[in-house]
Short mmCIF file of C-alpha atoms and ligand atoms in Angstrom, two decimals:
data_model
loop_
_atom_site.label_atom_id
_atom_site.label_comp_id
_atom_site.label_asym_id
_atom_site.label_seq_id
_atom_site.Cartn_x
_atom_site.Cartn_y
_atom_site.Cartn_z
CA MET A 1 -54.92 -21.69 1.29
CA VAL A 2 -56.99 -24.83 1.90
CA LEU A 3 -55.28 -27.99 3.27
CA LYS A 4 -56.62 -31.00 1.39
CA VAL A 5 -56.75 -34.36 3.45
CA ALA A 6 -57.03 -37.79 2.35
CA LEU A 7 -58.04 -40.34 4.95
CA ILE A 8 -56.99 -43.99 5.08
CA GLY A 9 -59.35 -45.85 7.40
CA SER A 10 -62.84 -45.05 8.30
CA GLY A 11 -63.21 -47.07 11.56
CA ALA A 12 -63.65 -45.53 14.97
CA ILE A 13 -60.85 -42.95 14.51
CA GLY A 14 -61.18 -42.24 10.78
CA SER A 15 -65.02 -41.82 10.59
CA ARG A 16 -64.87 -39.29 13.60
CA VAL A 17 -61.93 -37.26 11.91
CA ALA A 18 -64.01 -37.16 8.86
CA GLU A 19 -67.14 -36.03 10.66
CA LEU A 20 -65.19 -33.35 12.42
CA LEU A 21 -63.71 -32.09 9.12
CA ASP A 22 -67.00 -32.27 7.26
CA ALA A 23 -68.65 -30.12 10.02
CA GLY A 24 -66.06 -27.49 9.64
CA THR A 25 -64.43 -27.70 13.00
CA ALA A 26 -61.15 -27.00 11.34
CA PRO A 27 -61.42 -23.97 9.17
CA GLY A 28 -59.00 -24.04 6.11
CA ILE A 29 -58.97 -27.83 6.16
CA GLU A 30 -60.94 -29.91 3.72
CA LEU A 31 -61.54 -33.63 3.34
CA ALA A 32 -60.65 -34.66 -0.27
CA GLY A 33 -61.83 -38.28 0.31
CA VAL A 34 -61.31 -41.69 2.16
CA VAL A 35 -59.43 -44.37 0.56
CA PRO A 36 -61.50 -47.35 0.74
CA HIS A 37 -60.32 -50.83 2.08
CA GLY A 38 -60.07 -54.05 0.15
CA LYS A 39 -59.93 -55.15 -3.40
CA THR A 40 -63.20 -53.74 -4.38
CA ARG A 41 -61.77 -50.27 -4.42
CA THR A 42 -64.23 -47.97 -5.86
CA GLY A 43 -64.73 -44.12 -5.74
CA PHE A 44 -61.94 -42.24 -4.26
CA SER A 45 -58.50 -44.11 -4.78
CA PHE A 46 -55.00 -43.66 -3.35
CA GLU A 47 -53.94 -42.56 -6.86
CA GLU A 48 -56.64 -39.88 -6.74
CA ALA A 49 -55.49 -38.94 -3.25
CA MET A 50 -51.93 -38.44 -4.61
CA ASP A 51 -53.40 -36.05 -7.14
CA VAL A 52 -55.48 -33.81 -4.96
CA ALA A 53 -54.33 -34.14 -1.25
CA ASP A 54 -51.74 -32.35 0.63
CA VAL A 55 -51.68 -34.50 3.61
CA VAL A 56 -52.59 -38.24 3.92
CA VAL A 57 -53.95 -39.29 7.32
CA GLU A 58 -53.51 -43.04 8.30
CA CYS A 59 -56.04 -44.20 10.74
CA ALA A 60 -55.98 -47.80 9.59
CA GLY A 61 -53.49 -49.89 11.38
CA VAL A 62 -49.66 -50.76 11.20
CA ALA A 63 -49.90 -52.51 7.89
CA ALA A 64 -51.36 -49.55 6.34
CA VAL A 65 -48.52 -47.29 7.45
CA ALA A 66 -46.08 -49.51 5.51
CA GLU A 67 -48.42 -49.60 2.42
CA PHE A 68 -49.16 -45.96 2.18
CA GLY A 69 -46.54 -44.01 4.12
CA PRO A 70 -43.47 -44.34 1.77
CA ARG A 71 -45.62 -43.81 -1.27
CA SER A 72 -47.19 -40.70 0.15
CA ILE A 73 -43.87 -38.99 1.23
CA SER A 74 -42.09 -40.01 -1.96
CA ALA A 75 -45.03 -38.17 -3.86
CA GLY A 76 -44.37 -34.98 -1.81
CA LYS A 77 -47.43 -35.46 0.44
CA ASP A 78 -47.24 -35.04 4.21
CA PHE A 79 -48.15 -38.15 6.04
CA LEU A 80 -49.79 -38.10 9.53
CA VAL A 81 -49.57 -41.37 11.38
CA THR A 82 -51.92 -42.86 14.15
CA SER A 83 -50.57 -46.29 14.07
CA ILE A 84 -47.19 -45.27 15.37
CA GLY A 85 -45.93 -48.67 16.35
CA ALA A 86 -45.21 -49.32 12.68
CA LEU A 87 -42.23 -47.20 13.33
CA CYS A 88 -40.77 -50.06 15.41
CA GLU A 89 -39.55 -51.50 12.03
CA ALA A 90 -36.18 -49.68 11.57
CA SER A 91 -36.12 -49.41 7.80
CA LEU A 92 -39.71 -48.12 7.60
CA ARG A 93 -39.03 -45.70 10.40
CA LYS A 94 -35.86 -44.42 8.52
CA THR A 95 -37.90 -43.91 5.35
CA LEU A 96 -40.70 -42.05 6.96
CA LEU A 97 -38.57 -39.80 9.18
CA ASP A 98 -35.56 -39.15 6.87
CA ASP A 99 -36.70 -39.50 3.39
CA GLY A 100 -38.87 -36.91 1.56
CA PRO A 101 -39.91 -34.83 0.02
CA GLY A 102 -43.32 -35.26 2.03
CA ARG A 103 -42.86 -35.12 5.85
CA THR A 104 -44.05 -37.71 8.38
CA PHE A 105 -45.98 -36.41 11.54
CA LEU A 106 -46.96 -38.46 14.52
CA THR A 107 -50.17 -37.63 16.37
CA THR A 108 -50.17 -37.51 20.00
CA GLY A 109 -52.97 -39.86 20.02
CA ALA A 110 -54.34 -41.25 23.27
CA LEU A 111 -51.50 -39.86 25.50
CA GLY A 112 -50.55 -36.47 27.17
CA GLY A 113 -47.12 -35.39 28.19
CA LEU A 114 -45.26 -36.48 25.14
CA ASP A 115 -44.14 -32.85 24.60
CA ALA A 116 -42.17 -32.81 28.08
CA ILE A 117 -40.53 -36.00 27.25
CA THR A 118 -39.38 -34.66 23.67
CA ALA A 119 -38.11 -31.41 25.37
CA ALA A 120 -36.28 -33.52 27.99
CA SER A 121 -34.76 -35.68 25.50
CA ALA A 122 -33.50 -32.65 23.50
CA GLY A 123 -31.92 -30.95 26.55
CA GLY A 124 -31.15 -33.77 29.01
CA THR A 125 -31.16 -37.52 29.38
CA ILE A 126 -33.97 -39.93 29.58
CA TYR A 127 -33.09 -42.48 32.11
CA ARG A 128 -36.18 -44.71 32.02
CA ILE A 129 -39.77 -44.56 30.83
CA THR A 130 -42.44 -47.06 32.22
CA VAL A 131 -45.96 -47.25 31.04
CA GLU A 132 -48.68 -49.22 32.34
CA SER A 133 -51.73 -49.54 30.22
CA ARG A 134 -55.05 -51.10 31.47
CA LYS A 135 -58.09 -52.03 29.30
CA LEU A 136 -61.03 -54.17 29.54
CA PRO A 137 -60.21 -57.81 28.74
CA ALA A 138 -62.77 -57.88 25.79
CA ALA A 139 -60.76 -55.07 24.00
CA LEU A 140 -57.56 -57.02 24.35
CA ILE A 141 -58.66 -60.39 22.51
CA GLN A 142 -56.44 -61.10 19.59
CA PRO A 143 -56.77 -63.39 16.57
CA TRP A 144 -53.48 -65.32 17.47
CA MET A 145 -54.99 -66.34 20.98
CA ASP A 146 -56.45 -69.81 21.31
CA GLY A 147 -59.93 -70.49 22.45
CA GLU A 148 -58.81 -71.34 26.04
CA THR A 149 -56.74 -68.14 26.42
CA LYS A 150 -59.71 -66.04 25.08
CA GLU A 151 -62.04 -67.68 27.50
CA SER A 152 -59.81 -67.31 30.59
CA LEU A 153 -59.24 -63.70 29.76
CA LEU A 154 -63.00 -63.01 29.24
CA GLU A 155 -63.78 -64.76 32.57
CA ALA A 156 -60.91 -63.09 34.60
CA THR A 157 -62.05 -61.76 37.89
CA ARG A 158 -58.76 -60.00 38.64
CA PRO A 159 -56.31 -57.94 36.55
CA VAL A 160 -54.11 -60.08 34.48
CA GLU A 161 -50.68 -58.82 33.11
CA LEU A 162 -50.77 -59.96 29.39
CA LEU A 163 -47.36 -58.86 28.38
CA ARG A 164 -44.37 -56.81 29.73
CA GLY A 165 -41.55 -55.63 27.30
CA GLY A 166 -40.49 -53.00 24.91
CA PRO A 167 -42.35 -51.21 21.96
CA ALA A 168 -41.69 -53.96 19.44
CA GLU A 169 -42.86 -56.92 21.45
CA LEU A 170 -45.97 -55.01 22.56
CA ILE A 171 -46.89 -53.77 19.05
CA LYS A 172 -46.46 -57.37 17.47
CA ALA A 173 -48.77 -58.90 19.83
CA PHE A 174 -51.40 -56.09 20.48
CA PRO A 175 -51.05 -53.73 17.26
CA LYS A 176 -54.12 -51.81 17.92
CA SER A 177 -53.58 -51.12 21.65
CA THR A 178 -50.00 -50.34 22.24
CA ASN A 179 -49.12 -47.51 19.81
CA VAL A 180 -48.61 -45.24 22.78
CA VAL A 181 -45.49 -47.29 23.75
CA SER A 182 -43.85 -46.59 20.37
CA ALA A 183 -44.89 -42.89 20.77
CA LEU A 184 -42.95 -42.72 24.08
CA ALA A 185 -39.81 -44.27 22.56
CA LEU A 186 -39.97 -41.83 19.66
CA ALA A 187 -40.50 -38.82 22.00
CA ALA A 188 -37.57 -40.20 23.97
CA GLY A 189 -35.47 -40.79 21.02
CA ASP A 190 -34.53 -44.19 22.37
CA TRP A 191 -36.23 -47.60 21.54
CA ASP A 192 -34.46 -49.23 24.56
CA VAL A 193 -35.55 -46.97 27.30
CA VAL A 194 -39.22 -47.73 27.43
CA GLU A 195 -40.76 -50.60 29.42
CA ALA A 196 -44.37 -51.41 29.03
CA ALA A 197 -46.99 -53.62 30.79
CA LEU A 198 -50.32 -54.27 29.24
CA ILE A 199 -53.00 -55.25 31.78
CA ALA A 200 -56.41 -56.79 31.13
CA ASP A 201 -58.36 -55.39 34.04
CA PRO A 202 -62.03 -56.56 34.39
CA ALA A 203 -62.72 -53.51 36.55
CA ALA A 204 -61.34 -50.97 34.13
CA LYS A 205 -64.28 -48.74 33.29
CA GLN A 206 -62.07 -46.86 30.80
CA THR A 207 -58.49 -47.39 29.23
CA THR A 208 -55.79 -45.88 31.31
CA HIS A 209 -52.19 -45.17 30.58
CA HIS A 210 -49.80 -44.47 33.44
CA VAL A 211 -46.55 -43.03 32.29
CA LEU A 212 -43.63 -42.44 34.47
CA ALA A 213 -40.54 -40.68 32.70
CA GLU A 214 -37.39 -40.38 34.81
CA THR A 215 -35.20 -37.83 33.19
CA SER A 216 -32.26 -35.49 33.98
CA LEU A 217 -34.71 -32.65 33.77
CA GLY A 218 -37.37 -33.92 35.92
CA LEU A 219 -39.79 -36.77 36.76
CA PHE A 220 -42.89 -36.77 34.66
CA ASP A 221 -45.72 -38.78 36.23
CA THR A 222 -48.82 -38.76 33.88
CA ARG A 223 -51.98 -40.67 34.05
CA VAL A 224 -54.52 -40.40 31.26
CA THR A 225 -57.96 -42.12 31.45
CA ASN A 226 -59.64 -42.07 28.22
CA GLN A 227 -63.22 -42.00 27.29
CA ALA A 228 -64.02 -45.07 24.92
CA SER A 229 -64.93 -44.11 21.32
CA LEU A 230 -68.65 -44.63 20.68
CA GLY A 231 -67.81 -46.64 17.49
CA ASN A 232 -65.37 -48.89 19.06
CA PRO A 233 -65.06 -49.48 22.83
CA ALA A 234 -61.44 -50.57 22.34
CA SER A 235 -60.54 -47.26 20.78
CA SER A 236 -60.13 -43.91 22.65
CA ALA A 237 -62.45 -40.92 21.80
CA LEU A 238 -59.53 -38.49 22.15
CA VAL A 239 -57.55 -39.91 19.29
CA PRO A 240 -59.57 -38.32 16.46
CA HIS A 241 -59.36 -34.85 18.12
CA ALA A 242 -55.68 -35.25 18.55
CA VAL A 243 -55.43 -35.91 14.76
CA VAL A 244 -57.53 -32.83 13.99
CA ARG A 245 -55.63 -30.72 16.39
CA GLY A 246 -52.45 -31.92 14.47
CA LEU A 247 -53.87 -31.02 11.18
CA ARG A 248 -54.95 -27.49 12.38
CA THR A 249 -51.23 -27.02 13.58
CA LEU A 250 -50.16 -28.01 9.99
CA ALA A 251 -52.73 -25.67 8.22
CA ASN A 252 -52.38 -22.73 10.36
CA ALA A 253 -49.27 -22.30 12.55
CA ASN A 254 -50.51 -19.85 15.26
CA GLY A 255 -47.32 -19.52 17.22
CA SER A 256 -48.34 -21.72 20.12
CA PHE A 257 -47.09 -25.33 20.80
CA ILE A 258 -49.78 -25.90 23.42
N1 NAD B 1 -51.51 -43.30 18.59
C1 NAD B 1 -52.50 -43.63 19.35
O1 NAD B 1 -52.50 -43.22 20.48
C2 NAD B 1 -53.64 -44.59 18.89
C3 NAD B 1 -54.73 -44.93 19.65
C4 NAD B 1 -55.53 -45.76 19.24
C5 NAD B 1 -55.52 -46.27 17.86
N2 NAD B 1 -54.30 -46.11 17.22
C6 NAD B 1 -54.30 -46.68 15.84
O2 NAD B 1 -55.29 -46.26 15.10
C7 NAD B 1 -55.81 -47.35 14.23
C8 NAD B 1 -57.16 -47.06 13.86
O3 NAD B 1 -57.89 -47.26 15.05
P1 NAD B 1 -59.55 -47.38 15.07
O4 NAD B 1 -60.05 -47.35 16.34
O5 NAD B 1 -60.11 -46.38 14.02
O6 NAD B 1 -59.66 -48.94 14.35
P2 NAD B 1 -60.89 -49.53 13.56
O7 NAD B 1 -60.63 -51.12 13.52
O8 NAD B 1 -62.30 -48.99 14.09
O9 NAD B 1 -60.78 -48.90 12.01
C9 NAD B 1 -59.73 -49.21 11.12
C10 NAD B 1 -60.01 -48.96 9.72
O10 NAD B 1 -59.20 -48.90 8.85
C11 NAD B 1 -59.57 -49.60 7.61
N3 NAD B 1 -58.33 -50.26 7.03
C12 NAD B 1 -57.48 -51.14 7.55
N4 NAD B 1 -56.47 -51.28 6.58
C13 NAD B 1 -56.77 -50.60 5.54
C14 NAD B 1 -56.07 -50.27 4.31
N5 NAD B 1 -55.02 -51.05 3.94
N6 NAD B 1 -56.59 -49.37 3.42
C15 NAD B 1 -57.75 -48.61 3.82
N7 NAD B 1 -58.46 -48.81 4.89
C16 NAD B 1 -57.86 -49.87 5.74
C17 NAD B 1 -60.59 -50.65 8.19
O11 NAD B 1 -61.28 -51.12 7.16
C18 NAD B 1 -61.22 -49.94 9.18
O12 NAD B 1 -62.34 -49.16 8.64
C19 NAD B 1 -55.49 -48.61 15.09
O13 NAD B 1 -55.24 -49.65 14.20
C20 NAD B 1 -54.16 -48.07 15.88
O14 NAD B 1 -52.99 -48.72 15.22
C21 NAD B 1 -53.46 -45.10 17.65
#
């Protein structure tokens, strides 16, 4: 059986996922189409996706999760999410995780070690998770920043802590860059246990996430340094491969969780 995939978003992540699927890197998985963005929707539409796809893959941002997720799962389609921060919103989270008949899957994205946190959460207690993410200042400029803030960020010669807080605060201010914080909260099964710091670092050659998870089953100290995506220096080259890896697991359970 072939698993048919509809993509939402064809930026750095979505276009690479499409390339990988079209190149046949995932046998048994076929790209049915990419739902275009904007009012001039031509070609493949979301309605068509509902007719032909088995799984809808969101690579478009937190707003697109709310727009397409509930409709996908209520139509019986599985929904794979990259913009995990959208699940900070409690009613959307409940709909996506508890309703059906389609199922919601969350990609491991730019992080490693989520599996250990999930296992520790199931069998023990998560005391505290801290995550420090460092990115180049240019990758963290936001539309809500005023001119002076943008300028001082771009001219910074030392690391600047932009925000410290929980998943919801981070995703609201930096929606494209802090999905990992929500992923950690979901792995822990606790939205209050994660504290994140986002740092603009002019010396950062690549994006790094340093996660320290203190649990009753062990201390997990994980540092991931991601290569930037060729299409978007603010996005990680690992994420499309994490998405395709997730699709492969969905299409062809091979008995391994590694
Ligand atoms: N889980 C993780 O670790 C992780 C890591 C990086 C990025 N992300 C998420 O992935 C998302 C995509 O990242 P990217 O680097 O590809 O971003 P990008 O800006 O390069 O591409 C986003 C694409 O989505 C399209 N889009 C936006 N809204 C849409 C809609 N309503 N319908 C159809 N298309 C729509 C845009 O036109 C664009 O082509 C980010 O916004 C972020 O939320 C998650």
